[in-house]
Backbone as JSON Lines, residues from 0, in Angstrom:
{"i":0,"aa":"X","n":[155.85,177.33,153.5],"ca":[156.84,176.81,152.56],"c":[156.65,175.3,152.42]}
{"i":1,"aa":"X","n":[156.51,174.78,151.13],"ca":[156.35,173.6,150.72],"c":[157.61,172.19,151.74]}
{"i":2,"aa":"X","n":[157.23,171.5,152.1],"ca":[158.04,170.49,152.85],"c":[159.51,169.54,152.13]}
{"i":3,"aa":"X","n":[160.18,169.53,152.14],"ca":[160.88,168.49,150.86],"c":[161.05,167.45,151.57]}
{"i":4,"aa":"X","n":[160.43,165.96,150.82],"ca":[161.0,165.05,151.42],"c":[161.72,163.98,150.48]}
{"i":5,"aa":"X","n":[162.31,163.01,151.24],"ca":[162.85,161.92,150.17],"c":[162.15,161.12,149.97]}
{"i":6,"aa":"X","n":[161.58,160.41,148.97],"ca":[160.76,159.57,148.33],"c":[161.34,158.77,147.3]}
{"i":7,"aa":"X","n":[161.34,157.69,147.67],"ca":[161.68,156.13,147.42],"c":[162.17,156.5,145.54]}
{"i":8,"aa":"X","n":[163.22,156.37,144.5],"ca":[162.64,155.98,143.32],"c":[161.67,155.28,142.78]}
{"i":9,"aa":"X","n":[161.29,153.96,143.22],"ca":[160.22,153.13,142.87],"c":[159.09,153.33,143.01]}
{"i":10,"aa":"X","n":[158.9,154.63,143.77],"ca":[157.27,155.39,143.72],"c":[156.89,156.59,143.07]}
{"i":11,"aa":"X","n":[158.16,156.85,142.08],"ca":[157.81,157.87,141.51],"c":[158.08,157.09,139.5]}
{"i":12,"aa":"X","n":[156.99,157.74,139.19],"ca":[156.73,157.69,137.9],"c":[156.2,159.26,136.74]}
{"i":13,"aa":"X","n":[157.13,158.56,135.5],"ca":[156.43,160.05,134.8],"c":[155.37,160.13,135.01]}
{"i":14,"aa":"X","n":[154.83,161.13,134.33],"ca":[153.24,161.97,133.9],"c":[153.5,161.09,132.31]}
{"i":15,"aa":"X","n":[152.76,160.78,132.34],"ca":[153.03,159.99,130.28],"c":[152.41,161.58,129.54]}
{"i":16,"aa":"X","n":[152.12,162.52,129.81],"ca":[151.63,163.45,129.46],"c":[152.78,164.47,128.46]}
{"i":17,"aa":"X","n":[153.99,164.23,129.77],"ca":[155.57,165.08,129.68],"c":[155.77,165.25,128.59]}
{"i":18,"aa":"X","n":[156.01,165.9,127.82],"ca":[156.45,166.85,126.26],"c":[158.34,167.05,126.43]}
{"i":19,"aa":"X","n":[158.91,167.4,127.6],"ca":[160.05,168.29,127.88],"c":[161.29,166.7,127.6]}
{"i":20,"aa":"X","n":[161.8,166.97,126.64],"ca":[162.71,166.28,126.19],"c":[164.35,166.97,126.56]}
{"i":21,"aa":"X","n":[165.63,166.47,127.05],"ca":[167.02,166.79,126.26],"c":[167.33,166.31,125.89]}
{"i":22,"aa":"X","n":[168.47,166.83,125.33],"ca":[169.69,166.38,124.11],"c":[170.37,165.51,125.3]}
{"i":23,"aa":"X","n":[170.82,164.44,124.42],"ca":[171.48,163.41,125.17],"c":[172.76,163.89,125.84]}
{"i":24,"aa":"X","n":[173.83,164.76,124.97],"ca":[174.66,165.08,125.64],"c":[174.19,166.33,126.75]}
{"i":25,"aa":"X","n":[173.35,167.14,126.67],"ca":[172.89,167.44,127.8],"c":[172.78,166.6,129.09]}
{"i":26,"aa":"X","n":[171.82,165.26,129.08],"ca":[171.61,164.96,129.98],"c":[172.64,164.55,130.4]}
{"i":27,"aa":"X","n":[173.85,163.74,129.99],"ca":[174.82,163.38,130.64],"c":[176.05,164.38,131.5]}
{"i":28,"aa":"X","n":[175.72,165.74,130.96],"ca":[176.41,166.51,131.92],"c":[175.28,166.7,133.16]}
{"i":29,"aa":"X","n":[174.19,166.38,133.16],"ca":[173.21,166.72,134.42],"c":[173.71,165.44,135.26]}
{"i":30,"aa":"X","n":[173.98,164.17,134.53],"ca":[174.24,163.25,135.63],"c":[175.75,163.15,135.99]}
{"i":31,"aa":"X","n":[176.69,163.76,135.39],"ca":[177.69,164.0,135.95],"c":[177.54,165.16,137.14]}
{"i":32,"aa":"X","n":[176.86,166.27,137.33],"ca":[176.68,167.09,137.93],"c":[176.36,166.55,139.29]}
{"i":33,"aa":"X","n":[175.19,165.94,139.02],"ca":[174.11,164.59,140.18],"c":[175.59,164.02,141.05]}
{"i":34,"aa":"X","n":[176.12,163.39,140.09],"ca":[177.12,162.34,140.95],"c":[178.73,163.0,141.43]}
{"i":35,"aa":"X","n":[178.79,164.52,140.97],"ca":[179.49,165.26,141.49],"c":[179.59,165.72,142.73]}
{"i":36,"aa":"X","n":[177.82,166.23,142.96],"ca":[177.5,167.42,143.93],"c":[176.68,166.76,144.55]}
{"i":37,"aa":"X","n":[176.28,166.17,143.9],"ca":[174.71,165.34,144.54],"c":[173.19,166.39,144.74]}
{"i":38,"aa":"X","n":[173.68,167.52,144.38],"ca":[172.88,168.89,144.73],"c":[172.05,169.04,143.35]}
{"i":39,"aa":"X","n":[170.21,169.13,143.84],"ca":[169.79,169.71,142.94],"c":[168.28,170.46,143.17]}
{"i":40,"aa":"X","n":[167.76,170.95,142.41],"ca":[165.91,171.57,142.71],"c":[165.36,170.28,143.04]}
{"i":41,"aa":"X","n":[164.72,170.51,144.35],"ca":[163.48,169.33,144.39],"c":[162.67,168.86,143.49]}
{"i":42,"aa":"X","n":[162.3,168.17,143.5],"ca":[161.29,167.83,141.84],"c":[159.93,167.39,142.33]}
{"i":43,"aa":"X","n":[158.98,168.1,141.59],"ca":[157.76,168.37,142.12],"c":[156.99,167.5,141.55]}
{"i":44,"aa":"X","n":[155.85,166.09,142.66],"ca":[155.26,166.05,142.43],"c":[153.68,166.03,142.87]}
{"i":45,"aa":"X","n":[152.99,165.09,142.47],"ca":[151.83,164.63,142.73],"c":[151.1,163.53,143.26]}
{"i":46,"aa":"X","n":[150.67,163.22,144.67],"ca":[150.51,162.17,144.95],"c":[148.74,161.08,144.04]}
{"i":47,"aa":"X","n":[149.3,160.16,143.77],"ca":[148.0,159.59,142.42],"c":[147.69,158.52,143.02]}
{"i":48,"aa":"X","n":[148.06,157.83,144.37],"ca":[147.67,156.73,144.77],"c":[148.26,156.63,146.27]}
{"i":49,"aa":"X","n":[146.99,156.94,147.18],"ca":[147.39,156.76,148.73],"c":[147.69,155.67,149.11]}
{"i":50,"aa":"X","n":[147.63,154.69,148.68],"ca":[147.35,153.41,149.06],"c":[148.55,152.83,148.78]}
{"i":51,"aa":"X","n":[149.59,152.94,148.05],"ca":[151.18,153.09,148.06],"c":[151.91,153.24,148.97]}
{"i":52,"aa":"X","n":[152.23,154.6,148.68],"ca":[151.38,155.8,147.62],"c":[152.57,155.94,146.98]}
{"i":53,"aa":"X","n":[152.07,156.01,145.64],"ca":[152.67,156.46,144.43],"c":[152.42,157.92,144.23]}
{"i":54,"aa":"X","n":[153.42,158.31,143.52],"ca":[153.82,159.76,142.86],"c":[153.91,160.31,141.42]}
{"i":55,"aa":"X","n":[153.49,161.31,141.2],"ca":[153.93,161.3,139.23],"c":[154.48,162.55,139.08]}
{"i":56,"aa":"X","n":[155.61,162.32,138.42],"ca":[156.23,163.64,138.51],"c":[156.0,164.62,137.61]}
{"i":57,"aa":"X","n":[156.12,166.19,138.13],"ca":[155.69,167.33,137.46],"c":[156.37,167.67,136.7]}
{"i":58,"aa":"X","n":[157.48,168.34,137.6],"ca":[158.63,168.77,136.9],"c":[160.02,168.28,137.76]}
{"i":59,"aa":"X","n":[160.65,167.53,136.9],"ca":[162.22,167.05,137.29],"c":[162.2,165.77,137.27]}
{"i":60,"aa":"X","n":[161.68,164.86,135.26],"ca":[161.46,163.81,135.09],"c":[163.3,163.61,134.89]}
{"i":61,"aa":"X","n":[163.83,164.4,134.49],"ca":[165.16,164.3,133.89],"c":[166.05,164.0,135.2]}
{"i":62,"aa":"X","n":[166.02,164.85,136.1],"ca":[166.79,164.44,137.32],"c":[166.7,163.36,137.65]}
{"i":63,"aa":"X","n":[164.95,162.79,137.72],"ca":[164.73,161.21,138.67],"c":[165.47,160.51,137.6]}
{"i":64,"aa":"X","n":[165.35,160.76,136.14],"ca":[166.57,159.58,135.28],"c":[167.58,159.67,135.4]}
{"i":65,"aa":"X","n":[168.18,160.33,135.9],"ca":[169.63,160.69,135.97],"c":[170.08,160.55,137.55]}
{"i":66,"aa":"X","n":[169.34,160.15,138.47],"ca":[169.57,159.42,139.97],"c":[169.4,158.23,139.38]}
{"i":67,"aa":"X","n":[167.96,157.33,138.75],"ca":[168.25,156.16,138.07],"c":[169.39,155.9,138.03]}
{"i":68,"aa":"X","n":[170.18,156.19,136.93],"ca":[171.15,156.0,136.14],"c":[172.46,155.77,137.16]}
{"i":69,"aa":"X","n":[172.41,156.92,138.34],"ca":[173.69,156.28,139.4],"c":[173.28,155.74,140.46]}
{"i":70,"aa":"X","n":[172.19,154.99,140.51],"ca":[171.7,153.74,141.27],"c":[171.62,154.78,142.49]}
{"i":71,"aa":"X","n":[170.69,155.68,142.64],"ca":[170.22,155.95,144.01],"c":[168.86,155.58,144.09]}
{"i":72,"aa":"X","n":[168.49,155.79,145.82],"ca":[167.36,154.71,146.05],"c":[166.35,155.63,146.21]}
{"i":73,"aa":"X","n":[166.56,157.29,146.18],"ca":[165.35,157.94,146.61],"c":[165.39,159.89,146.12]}
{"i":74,"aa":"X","n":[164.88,160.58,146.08],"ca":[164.99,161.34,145.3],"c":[164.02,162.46,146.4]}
{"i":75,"aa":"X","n":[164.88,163.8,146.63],"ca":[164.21,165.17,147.35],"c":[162.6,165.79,146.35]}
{"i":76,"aa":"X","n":[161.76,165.63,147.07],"ca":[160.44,165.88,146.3],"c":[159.78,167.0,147.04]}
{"i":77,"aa":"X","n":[159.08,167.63,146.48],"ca":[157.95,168.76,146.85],"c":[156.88,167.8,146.77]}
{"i":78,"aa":"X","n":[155.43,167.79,147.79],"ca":[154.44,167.52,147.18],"c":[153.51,168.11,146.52]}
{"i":79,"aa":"X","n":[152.73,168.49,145.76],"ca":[151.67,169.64,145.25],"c":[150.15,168.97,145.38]}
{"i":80,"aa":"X","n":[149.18,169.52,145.77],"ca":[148.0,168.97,145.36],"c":[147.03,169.57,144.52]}
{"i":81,"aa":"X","n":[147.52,168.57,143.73],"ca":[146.54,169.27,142.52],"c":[145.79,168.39,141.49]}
{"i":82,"aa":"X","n":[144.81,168.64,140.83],"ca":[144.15,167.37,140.21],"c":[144.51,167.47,138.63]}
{"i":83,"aa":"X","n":[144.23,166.79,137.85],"ca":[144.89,166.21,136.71],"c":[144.64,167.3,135.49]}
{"i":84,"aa":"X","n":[143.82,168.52,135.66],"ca":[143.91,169.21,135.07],"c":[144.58,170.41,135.64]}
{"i":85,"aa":"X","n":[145.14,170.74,136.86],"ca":[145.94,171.37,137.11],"c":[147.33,170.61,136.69]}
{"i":86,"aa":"X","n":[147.22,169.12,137.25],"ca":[149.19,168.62,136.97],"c":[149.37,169.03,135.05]}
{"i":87,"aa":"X","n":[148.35,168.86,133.8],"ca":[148.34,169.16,132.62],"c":[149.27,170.8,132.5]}
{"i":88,"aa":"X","n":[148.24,171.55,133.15],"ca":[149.02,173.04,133.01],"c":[150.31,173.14,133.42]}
{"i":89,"aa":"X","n":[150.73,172.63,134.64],"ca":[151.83,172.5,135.07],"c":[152.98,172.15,134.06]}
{"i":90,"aa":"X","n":[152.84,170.9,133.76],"ca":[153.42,170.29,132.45],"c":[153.54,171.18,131.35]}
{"i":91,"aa":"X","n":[153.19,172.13,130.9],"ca":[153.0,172.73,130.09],"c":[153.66,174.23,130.2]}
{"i":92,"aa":"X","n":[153.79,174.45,131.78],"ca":[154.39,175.49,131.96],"c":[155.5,175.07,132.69]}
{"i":93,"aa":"X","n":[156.25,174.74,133.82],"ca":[157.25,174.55,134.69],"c":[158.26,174.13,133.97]}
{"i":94,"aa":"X","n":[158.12,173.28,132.5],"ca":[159.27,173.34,131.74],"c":[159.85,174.24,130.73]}
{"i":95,"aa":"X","n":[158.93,175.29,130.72],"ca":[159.12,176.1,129.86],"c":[159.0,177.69,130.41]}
{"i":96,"aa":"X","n":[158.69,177.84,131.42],"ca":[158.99,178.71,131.52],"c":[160.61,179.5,132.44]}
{"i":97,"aa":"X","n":[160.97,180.12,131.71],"ca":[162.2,180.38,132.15],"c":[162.8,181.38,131.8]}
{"i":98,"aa":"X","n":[163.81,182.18,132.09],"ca":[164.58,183.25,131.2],"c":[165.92,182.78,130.16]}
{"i":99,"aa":"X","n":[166.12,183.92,129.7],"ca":[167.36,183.99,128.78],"c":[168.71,184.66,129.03]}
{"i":100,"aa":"X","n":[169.49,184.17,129.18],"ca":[170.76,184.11,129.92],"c":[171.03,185.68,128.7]}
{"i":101,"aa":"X","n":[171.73,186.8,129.52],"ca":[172.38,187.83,129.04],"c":[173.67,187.61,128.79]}
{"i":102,"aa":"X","n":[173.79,187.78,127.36],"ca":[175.4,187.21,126.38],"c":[176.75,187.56,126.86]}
{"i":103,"aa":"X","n":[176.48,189.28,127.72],"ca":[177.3,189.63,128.23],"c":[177.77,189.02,129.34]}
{"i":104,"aa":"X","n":[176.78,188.86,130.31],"ca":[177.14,188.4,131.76],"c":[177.03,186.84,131.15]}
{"i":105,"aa":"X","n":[176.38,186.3,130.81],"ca":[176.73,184.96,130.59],"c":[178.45,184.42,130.89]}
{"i":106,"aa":"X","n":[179.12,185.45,129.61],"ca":[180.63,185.32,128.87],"c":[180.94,185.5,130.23]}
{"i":107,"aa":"X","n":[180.95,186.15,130.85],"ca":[181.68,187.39,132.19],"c":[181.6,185.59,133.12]}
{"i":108,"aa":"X","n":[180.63,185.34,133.36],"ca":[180.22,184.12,134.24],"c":[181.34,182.96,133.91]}
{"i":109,"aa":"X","n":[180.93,182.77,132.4],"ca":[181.94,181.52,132.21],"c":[183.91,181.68,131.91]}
{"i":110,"aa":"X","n":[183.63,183.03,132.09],"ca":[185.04,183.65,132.18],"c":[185.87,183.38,133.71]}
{"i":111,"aa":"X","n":[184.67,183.59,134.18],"ca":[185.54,183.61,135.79],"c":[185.66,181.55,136.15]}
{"i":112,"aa":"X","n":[184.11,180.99,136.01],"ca":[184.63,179.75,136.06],"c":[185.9,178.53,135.18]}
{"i":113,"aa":"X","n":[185.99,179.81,134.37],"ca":[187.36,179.03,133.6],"c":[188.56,179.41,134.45]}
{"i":114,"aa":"X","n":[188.8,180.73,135.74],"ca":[189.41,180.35,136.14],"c":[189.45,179.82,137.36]}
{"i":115,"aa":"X","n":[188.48,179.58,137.71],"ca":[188.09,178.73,138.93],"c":[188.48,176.79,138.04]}
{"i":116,"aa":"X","n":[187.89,176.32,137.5],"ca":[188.13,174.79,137.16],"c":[188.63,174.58,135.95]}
{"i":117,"aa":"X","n":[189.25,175.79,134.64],"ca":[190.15,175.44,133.72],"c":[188.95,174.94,132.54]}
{"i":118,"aa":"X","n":[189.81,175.01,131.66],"ca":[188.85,175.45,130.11],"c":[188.0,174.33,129.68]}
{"i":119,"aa":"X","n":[188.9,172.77,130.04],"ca":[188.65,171.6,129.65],"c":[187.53,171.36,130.18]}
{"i":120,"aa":"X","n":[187.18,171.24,131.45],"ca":[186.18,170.83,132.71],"c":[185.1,171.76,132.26]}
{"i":121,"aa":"X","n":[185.02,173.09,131.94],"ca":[183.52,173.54,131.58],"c":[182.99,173.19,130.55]}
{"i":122,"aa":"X","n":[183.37,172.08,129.41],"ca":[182.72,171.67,127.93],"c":[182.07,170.88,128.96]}
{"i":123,"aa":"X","n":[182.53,170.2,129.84],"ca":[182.17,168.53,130.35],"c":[180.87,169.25,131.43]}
{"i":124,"aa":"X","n":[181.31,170.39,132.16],"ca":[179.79,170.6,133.08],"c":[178.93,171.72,132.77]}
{"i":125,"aa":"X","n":[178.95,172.43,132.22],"ca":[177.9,173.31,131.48],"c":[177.28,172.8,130.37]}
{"i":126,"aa":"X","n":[175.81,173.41,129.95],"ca":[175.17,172.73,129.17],"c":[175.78,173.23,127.77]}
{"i":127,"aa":"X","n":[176.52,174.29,127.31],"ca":[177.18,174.62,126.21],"c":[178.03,173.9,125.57]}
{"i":128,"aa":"X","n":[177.77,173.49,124.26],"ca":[179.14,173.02,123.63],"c":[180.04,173.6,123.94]}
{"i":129,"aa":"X","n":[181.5,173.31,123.14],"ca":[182.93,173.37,123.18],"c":[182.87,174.94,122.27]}
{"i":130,"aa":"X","n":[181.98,174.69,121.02],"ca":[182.05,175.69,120.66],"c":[181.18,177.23,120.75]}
{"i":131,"aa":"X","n":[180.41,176.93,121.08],"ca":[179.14,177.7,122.34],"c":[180.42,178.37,123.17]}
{"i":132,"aa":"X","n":[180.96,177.63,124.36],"ca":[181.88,178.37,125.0],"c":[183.09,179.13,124.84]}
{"i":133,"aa":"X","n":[183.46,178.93,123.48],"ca":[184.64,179.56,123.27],"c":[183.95,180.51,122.05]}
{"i":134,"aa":"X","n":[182.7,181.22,122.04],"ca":[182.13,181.55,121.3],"c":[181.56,182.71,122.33]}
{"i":135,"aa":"X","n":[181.37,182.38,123.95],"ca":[181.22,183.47,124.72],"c":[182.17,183.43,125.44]}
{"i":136,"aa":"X","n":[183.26,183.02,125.12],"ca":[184.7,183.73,125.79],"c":[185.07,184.89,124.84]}
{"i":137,"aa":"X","n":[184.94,184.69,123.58],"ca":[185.4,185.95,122.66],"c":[184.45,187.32,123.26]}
{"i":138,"aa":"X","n":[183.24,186.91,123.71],"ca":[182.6,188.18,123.64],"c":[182.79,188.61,125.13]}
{"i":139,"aa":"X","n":[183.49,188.04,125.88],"ca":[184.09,188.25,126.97],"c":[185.04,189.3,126.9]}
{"i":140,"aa":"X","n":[186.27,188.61,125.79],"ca":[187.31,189.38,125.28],"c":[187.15,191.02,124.94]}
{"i":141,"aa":"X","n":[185.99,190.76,123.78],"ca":[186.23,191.86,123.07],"c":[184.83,193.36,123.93]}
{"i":142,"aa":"X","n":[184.23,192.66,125.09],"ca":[183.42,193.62,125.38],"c":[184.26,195.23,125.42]}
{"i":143,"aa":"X","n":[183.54,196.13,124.95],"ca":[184.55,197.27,125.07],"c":[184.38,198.37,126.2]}
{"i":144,"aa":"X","n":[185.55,198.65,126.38],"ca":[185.28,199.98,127.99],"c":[184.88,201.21,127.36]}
{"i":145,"aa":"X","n":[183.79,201.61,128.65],"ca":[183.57,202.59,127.8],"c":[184.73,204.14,127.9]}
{"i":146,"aa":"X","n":[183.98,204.77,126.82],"ca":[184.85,206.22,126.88],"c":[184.72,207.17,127.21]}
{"i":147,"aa":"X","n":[185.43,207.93,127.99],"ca":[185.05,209.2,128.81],"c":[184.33,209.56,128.06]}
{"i":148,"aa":"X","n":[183.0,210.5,129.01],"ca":[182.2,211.41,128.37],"c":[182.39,213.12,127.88]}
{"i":149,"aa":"X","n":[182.02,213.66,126.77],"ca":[183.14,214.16,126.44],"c":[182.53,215.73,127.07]}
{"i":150,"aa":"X","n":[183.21,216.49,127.52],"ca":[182.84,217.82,128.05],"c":[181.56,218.48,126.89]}
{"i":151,"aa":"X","n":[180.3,219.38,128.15],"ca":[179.63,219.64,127.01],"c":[180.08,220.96,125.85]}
{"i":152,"aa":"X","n":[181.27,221.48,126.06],"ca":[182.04,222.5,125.22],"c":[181.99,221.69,124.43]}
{"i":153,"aa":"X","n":[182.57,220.5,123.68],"ca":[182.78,220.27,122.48],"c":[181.92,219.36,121.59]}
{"i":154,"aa":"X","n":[180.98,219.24,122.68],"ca":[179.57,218.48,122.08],"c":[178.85,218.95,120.99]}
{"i":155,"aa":"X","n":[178.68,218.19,120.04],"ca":[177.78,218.46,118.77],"c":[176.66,219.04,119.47]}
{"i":156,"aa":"X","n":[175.82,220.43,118.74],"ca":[174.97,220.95,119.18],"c":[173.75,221.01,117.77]}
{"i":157,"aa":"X","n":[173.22,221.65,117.58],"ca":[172.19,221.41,116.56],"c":[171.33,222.85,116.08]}
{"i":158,"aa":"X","n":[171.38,223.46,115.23],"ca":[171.21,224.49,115.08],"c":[169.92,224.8,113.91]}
{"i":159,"aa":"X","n":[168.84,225.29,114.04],"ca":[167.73,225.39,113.45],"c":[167.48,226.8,112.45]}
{"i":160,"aa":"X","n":[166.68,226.64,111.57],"ca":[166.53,227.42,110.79],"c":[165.56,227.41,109.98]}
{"i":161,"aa":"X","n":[164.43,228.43,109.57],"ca":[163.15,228.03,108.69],"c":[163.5,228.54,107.42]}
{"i":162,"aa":"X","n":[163.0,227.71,106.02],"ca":[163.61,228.43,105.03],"c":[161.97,228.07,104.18]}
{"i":163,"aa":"X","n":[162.15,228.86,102.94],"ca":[160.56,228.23,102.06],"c":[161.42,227.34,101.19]}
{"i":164,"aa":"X","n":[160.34,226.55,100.81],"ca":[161.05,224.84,99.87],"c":[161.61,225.83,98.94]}
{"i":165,"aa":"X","n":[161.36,226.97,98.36],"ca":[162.84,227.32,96.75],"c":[163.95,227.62,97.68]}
{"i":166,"aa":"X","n":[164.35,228.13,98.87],"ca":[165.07,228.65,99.53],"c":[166.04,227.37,99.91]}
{"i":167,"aa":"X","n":[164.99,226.53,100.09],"ca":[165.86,225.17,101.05],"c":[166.1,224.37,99.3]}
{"i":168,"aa":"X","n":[165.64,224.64,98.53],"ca":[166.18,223.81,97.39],"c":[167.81,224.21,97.09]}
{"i":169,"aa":"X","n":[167.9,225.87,97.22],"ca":[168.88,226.02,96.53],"c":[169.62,226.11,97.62]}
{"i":170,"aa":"X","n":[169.57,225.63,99.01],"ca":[170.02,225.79,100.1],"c":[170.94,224.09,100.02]}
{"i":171,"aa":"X","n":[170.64,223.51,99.15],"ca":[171.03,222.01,99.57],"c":[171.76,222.0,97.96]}
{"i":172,"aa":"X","n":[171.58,222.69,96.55],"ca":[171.98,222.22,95.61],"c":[173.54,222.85,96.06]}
{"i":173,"aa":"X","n":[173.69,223.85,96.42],"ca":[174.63,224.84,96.93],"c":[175.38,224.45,97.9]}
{"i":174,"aa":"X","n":[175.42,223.3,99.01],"ca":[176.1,222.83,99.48],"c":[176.71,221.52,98.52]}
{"i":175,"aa":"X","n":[175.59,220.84,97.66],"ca":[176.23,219.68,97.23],"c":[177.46,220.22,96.63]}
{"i":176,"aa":"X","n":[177.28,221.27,95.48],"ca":[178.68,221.61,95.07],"c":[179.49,222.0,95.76]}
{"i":177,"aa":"X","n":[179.5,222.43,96.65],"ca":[180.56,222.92,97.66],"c":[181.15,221.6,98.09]}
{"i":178,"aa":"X","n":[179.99,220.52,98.52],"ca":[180.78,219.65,98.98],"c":[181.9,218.59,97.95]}
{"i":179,"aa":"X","n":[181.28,218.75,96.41],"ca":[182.02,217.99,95.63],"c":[183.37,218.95,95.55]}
{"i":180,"aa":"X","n":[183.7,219.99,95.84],"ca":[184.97,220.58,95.61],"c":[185.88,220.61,96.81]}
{"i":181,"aa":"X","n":[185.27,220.22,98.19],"ca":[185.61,220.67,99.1],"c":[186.05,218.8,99.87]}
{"i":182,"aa":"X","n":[184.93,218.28,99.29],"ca":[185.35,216.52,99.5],"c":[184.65,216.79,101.19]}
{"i":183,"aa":"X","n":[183.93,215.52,101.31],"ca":[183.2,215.73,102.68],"c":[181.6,215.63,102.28]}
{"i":184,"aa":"X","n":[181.1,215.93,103.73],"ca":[179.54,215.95,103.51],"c":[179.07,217.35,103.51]}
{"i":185,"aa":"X","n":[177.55,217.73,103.58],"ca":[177.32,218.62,103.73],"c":[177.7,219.5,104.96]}
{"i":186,"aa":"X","n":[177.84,219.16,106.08],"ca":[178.37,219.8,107.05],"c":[179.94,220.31,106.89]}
{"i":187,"aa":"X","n":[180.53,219.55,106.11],"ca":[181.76,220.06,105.6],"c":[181.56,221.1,104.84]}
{"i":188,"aa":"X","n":[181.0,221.21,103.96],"ca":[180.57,222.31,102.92],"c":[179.93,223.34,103.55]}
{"i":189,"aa":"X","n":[179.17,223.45,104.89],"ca":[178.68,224.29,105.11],"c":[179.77,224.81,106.42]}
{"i":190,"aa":"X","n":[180.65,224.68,106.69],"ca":[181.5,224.81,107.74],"c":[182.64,225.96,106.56]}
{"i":191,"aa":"X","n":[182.94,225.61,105.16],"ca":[183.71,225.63,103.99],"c":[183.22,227.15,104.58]}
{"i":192,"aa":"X","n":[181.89,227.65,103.97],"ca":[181.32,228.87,103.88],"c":[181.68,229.74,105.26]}
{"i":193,"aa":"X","n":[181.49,229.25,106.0],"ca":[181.86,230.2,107.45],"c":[182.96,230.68,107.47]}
{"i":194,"aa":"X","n":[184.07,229.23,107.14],"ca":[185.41,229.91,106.84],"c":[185.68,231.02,106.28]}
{"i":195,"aa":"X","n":[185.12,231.09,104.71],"ca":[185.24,232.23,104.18],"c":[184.75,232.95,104.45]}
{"i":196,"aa":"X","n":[183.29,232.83,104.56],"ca":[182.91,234.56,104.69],"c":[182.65,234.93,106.01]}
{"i":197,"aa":"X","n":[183.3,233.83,107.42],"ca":[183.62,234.73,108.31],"c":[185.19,235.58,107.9]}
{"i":198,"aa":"X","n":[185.95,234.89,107.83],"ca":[187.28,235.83,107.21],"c":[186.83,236.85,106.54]}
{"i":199,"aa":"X","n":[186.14,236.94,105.17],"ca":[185.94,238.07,104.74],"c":[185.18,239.38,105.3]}
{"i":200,"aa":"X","n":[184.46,238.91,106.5],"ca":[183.56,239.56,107.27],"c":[184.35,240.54,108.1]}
{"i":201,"aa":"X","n":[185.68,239.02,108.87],"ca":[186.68,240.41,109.57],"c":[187.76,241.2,108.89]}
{"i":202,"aa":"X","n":[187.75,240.91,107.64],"ca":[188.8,241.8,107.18],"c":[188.24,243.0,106.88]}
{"i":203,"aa":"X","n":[187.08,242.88,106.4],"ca":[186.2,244.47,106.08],"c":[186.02,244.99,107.03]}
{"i":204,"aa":"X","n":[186.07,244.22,108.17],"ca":[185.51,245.17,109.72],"c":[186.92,245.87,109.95]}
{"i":205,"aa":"X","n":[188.09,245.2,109.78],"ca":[189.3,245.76,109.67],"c":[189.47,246.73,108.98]}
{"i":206,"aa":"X","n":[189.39,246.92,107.64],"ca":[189.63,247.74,106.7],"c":[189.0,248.97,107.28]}
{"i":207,"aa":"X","n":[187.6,249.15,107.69],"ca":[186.6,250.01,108.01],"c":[186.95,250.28,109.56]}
{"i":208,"aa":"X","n":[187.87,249.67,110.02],"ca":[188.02,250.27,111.08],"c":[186.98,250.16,112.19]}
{"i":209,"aa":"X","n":[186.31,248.99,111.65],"ca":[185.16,248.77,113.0],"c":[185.65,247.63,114.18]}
């Protein structure tokens, strides 16, 4: 496991290479966070000069600005050794690679810390706007429970049948009218027919005495 140590601010410098920019109001909730908790990922770099020795950082140019910024003198580092076309890839990946927060559990997350520190305090320490967050509190709200599953007795079932295309033509013109008199879809219209001519089926079995 990689060592963490503290290393001076004044020996660590960007990569002039760095691409990974934030939004200003981003960063200022990272340095409120900094001077909250004081807690953060080590920030990884590269040693570029023994004779210092100086450092260039990989990934966590944003943190060392944001210790800057509340006048600390030294900053938790990983070292890596790697040469300048490995620190390039790095750069290229360690800021970008990452996942995507699930909308559901996200909401669920910032649901519970609203009631842990109250509605006001999470615009100010999460990276979400005001309206971002009250945008996954609704979907907090409205997630829905689910509904019993329903016994398989009354489960839609599906019922097959081969017909030749004149058969199935007049098999479908014959429901449409049924269904324009009967109002509904075709399954209505074809449900219409059972009605009747099961009824008529048992009254003749009646009549006949079967």
């Amino acid at each position: 496991m990689d060592e963490v140590l503290k290393i001076a601010l004044d020996r660590l410098e960007a990569h002039p290479e760095n691409a990974n920019r934030m939004p200003a109001d981003r960063f200022e909730k990272l340095v409120g966070h900094l001077e909250r908790t004081d807690r953060y990922p080590p920030v990884i770099v590269r040693e570029v000069d023994a004779s210092g020795p100086r450092y260039q950082v990989l990934d966590g140019h944003h943190r060392v600005e944001a210790l800057r910024r509340l006048g600390r003198g030294s900053a938790l580092c990983v070292v890596w050794e790697v040469d300048e076309a490995e620190a390039l890839l790095l750069l290229a990946t360690l800021n970008r690679l990452s996942g995507d927060d699930d909308p559901v559990k996200r909401s669920a997350l910032v649901a519970r810390l609203r009631e842990t520190v109250g509605e006001e305090a999470l615009a100010a320490r999460l990276p979400e706007t005001k309206e971002r967050l009250r945008a996954l509190l609704k979907v907090h709200q409205a997630v829905p429970v689910p509904a019993a599953a329903k016994p398989l007795g009354v489960q839609p079932v599906a019922v097959t049948f081969f017909l030749l295309p004149g058969q199935r033509k007049a098999l479908e013109g014959a429901l449409r009218e049924t269904a324009k008199r009967v109002g509904g879809g075709r399954e209505a219209a074809l449900m219409r027919w059972v009605d009747l001519y099961g009824n008529h089926d048992a009254e003749e079995a009646a009549r006949s005495g079967g």
